[in-house]
Amino acid sequence: MKKIAVLVSGGGTNLQALIDAQGRGEIVNGEIAVVISSVPDAYALERAKNAGIPGYVLDRKGYPSSQAMTSALVEKLRELSIDLVVMAGFMTIVTHELFEVYNNAVINVHPSLIPSFCGPGCYGLHVHEKALAYGVKVSGATVHFVTEECDAGPIILQRAADVLPEDTPETLQRRIMEQCEWKLLPQAVSLFCQGRLTVEGRAVRILP
Ligand code: GAR
């Protein structure tokens, strides 16, 4: 059974999707062992508590640098024997120390079809503001392995959703969460836990 750590910073609807999928037995060979929040009062911690999952706060403000915070994170993950790290709305910068230990074992969900509307400073609602400002007719979500370069790691799963003429950033965000993120993230996590993902260069192969 793979032990999963979910990193969060906010509302935690993607965490909830993982908890619900776990409850339905859809995270095959995996178990959420801990939720780690970079924000002390993130609602995601409530969701963890309600599900009986241990919550832990790793506040960036408590560390002199991103590197120091990342080292503390790695220490915690090792202490708990974590196999897979899932960033589910985690808005804090981490440094290479994490990827040295967890090579192709950190997964992120991003609310656009990468390589569109991604990279430094492009997160949360900003992503949807940019998509609407550009005038795209479809957007969507991407689940990918995390590497040192922001939003540039090998892509595991992607799914598209329509952009409607009357959309606001909030309505587009909600549609992409419902139709894409909340489905793709548990699916990718389950594939990882079953050992069905292999990475060849930039390409992720999904084994049958
Ligand atoms: C989600 O839309 C997630 O894809 C996005 O933040 C939101 C978090 O919502 N993440 C990023 O933009 C990362 N670059 P949640 O806390 O309700 O899961």
mmCIF file of C-alpha atoms and ligand atoms in Angstrom, residues 10-15 88-91 108-111 122-124 127 151 173 177 181, ligand 1:
data_model
loop_
_atom_site.group_PDB
_atom_site.id
_atom_site.type_symbol
_atom_site.label_atom_id
_atom_site.label_comp_id
_atom_site.label_asym_id
_atom_site.label_seq_id
_atom_site.Cartn_x
_atom_site.Cartn_y
_atom_site.Cartn_z
ATOM 1 C CA GLY A 10 -6.676 26.640 0.639
ATOM 2 C CA GLY A 11 -10.222 25.340 0.397
ATOM 3 C CA GLY A 12 -9.181 21.804 -0.425
ATOM 4 C CA THR A 13 -11.880 20.718 -2.870
ATOM 5 C CA ASN A 14 -9.294 18.583 -4.667
ATOM 6 C CA LEU A 15 -8.320 17.039 -1.329
ATOM 7 C CA ALA A 88 -3.682 19.813 -4.413
ATOM 8 C CA GLY A 89 -3.896 23.595 -4.516
ATOM 9 C CA PHE A 90 -0.494 23.951 -2.849
ATOM 10 C CA MET A 91 0.631 27.549 -3.433
ATOM 11 C CA ASN A 108 0.321 18.434 -9.141
ATOM 12 C CA VAL A 109 -3.074 19.449 -10.501
ATOM 13 C CA HIS A 110 -3.151 22.652 -12.555
ATOM 14 C CA PRO A 111 -6.386 24.260 -13.810
ATOM 15 C CA CYS A 122 -0.230 31.632 -12.808
ATOM 16 C CA TYR A 123 -2.276 29.833 -10.189
ATOM 17 C CA GLY A 124 -5.820 29.606 -8.824
ATOM 18 C CA VAL A 127 -5.372 31.036 -14.540
ATOM 19 C CA ASP A 151 4.347 23.552 -14.349
ATOM 20 C CA GLN A 173 -13.035 27.618 -12.297
ATOM 21 C CA MET A 177 -12.995 21.623 -11.105
ATOM 22 C CA GLU A 181 -9.808 18.300 -11.712
HETATM 23 C C1 GAR B 1 -7.426 24.318 -7.973
HETATM 24 O O1 GAR B 1 -8.131 24.831 -9.059
HETATM 25 C C2 GAR B 1 -6.038 23.878 -8.407
HETATM 26 O O2 GAR B 1 -6.003 23.325 -9.688
HETATM 27 C C3 GAR B 1 -5.302 25.204 -8.395
HETATM 28 O O3 GAR B 1 -5.790 25.866 -7.242
HETATM 29 C C4 GAR B 1 -7.123 25.419 -6.944
HETATM 30 C C5 GAR B 1 -7.155 24.897 -5.529
HETATM 31 O O4 GAR B 1 -8.464 24.585 -5.133
HETATM 32 N N1 GAR B 1 -3.892 25.016 -8.370
HETATM 33 C C6 GAR B 1 -3.025 25.787 -9.028
HETATM 34 O O5 GAR B 1 -3.346 26.788 -9.641
HETATM 35 C C7 GAR B 1 -1.571 25.344 -8.924
HETATM 36 N N2 GAR B 1 -0.775 26.002 -9.917
HETATM 37 P P1 GAR B 1 -8.768 23.592 -3.931
HETATM 38 O O6 GAR B 1 -7.985 24.091 -2.714
HETATM 39 O O7 GAR B 1 -10.240 23.738 -3.721
HETATM 40 O O8 GAR B 1 -8.369 22.192 -4.333
#
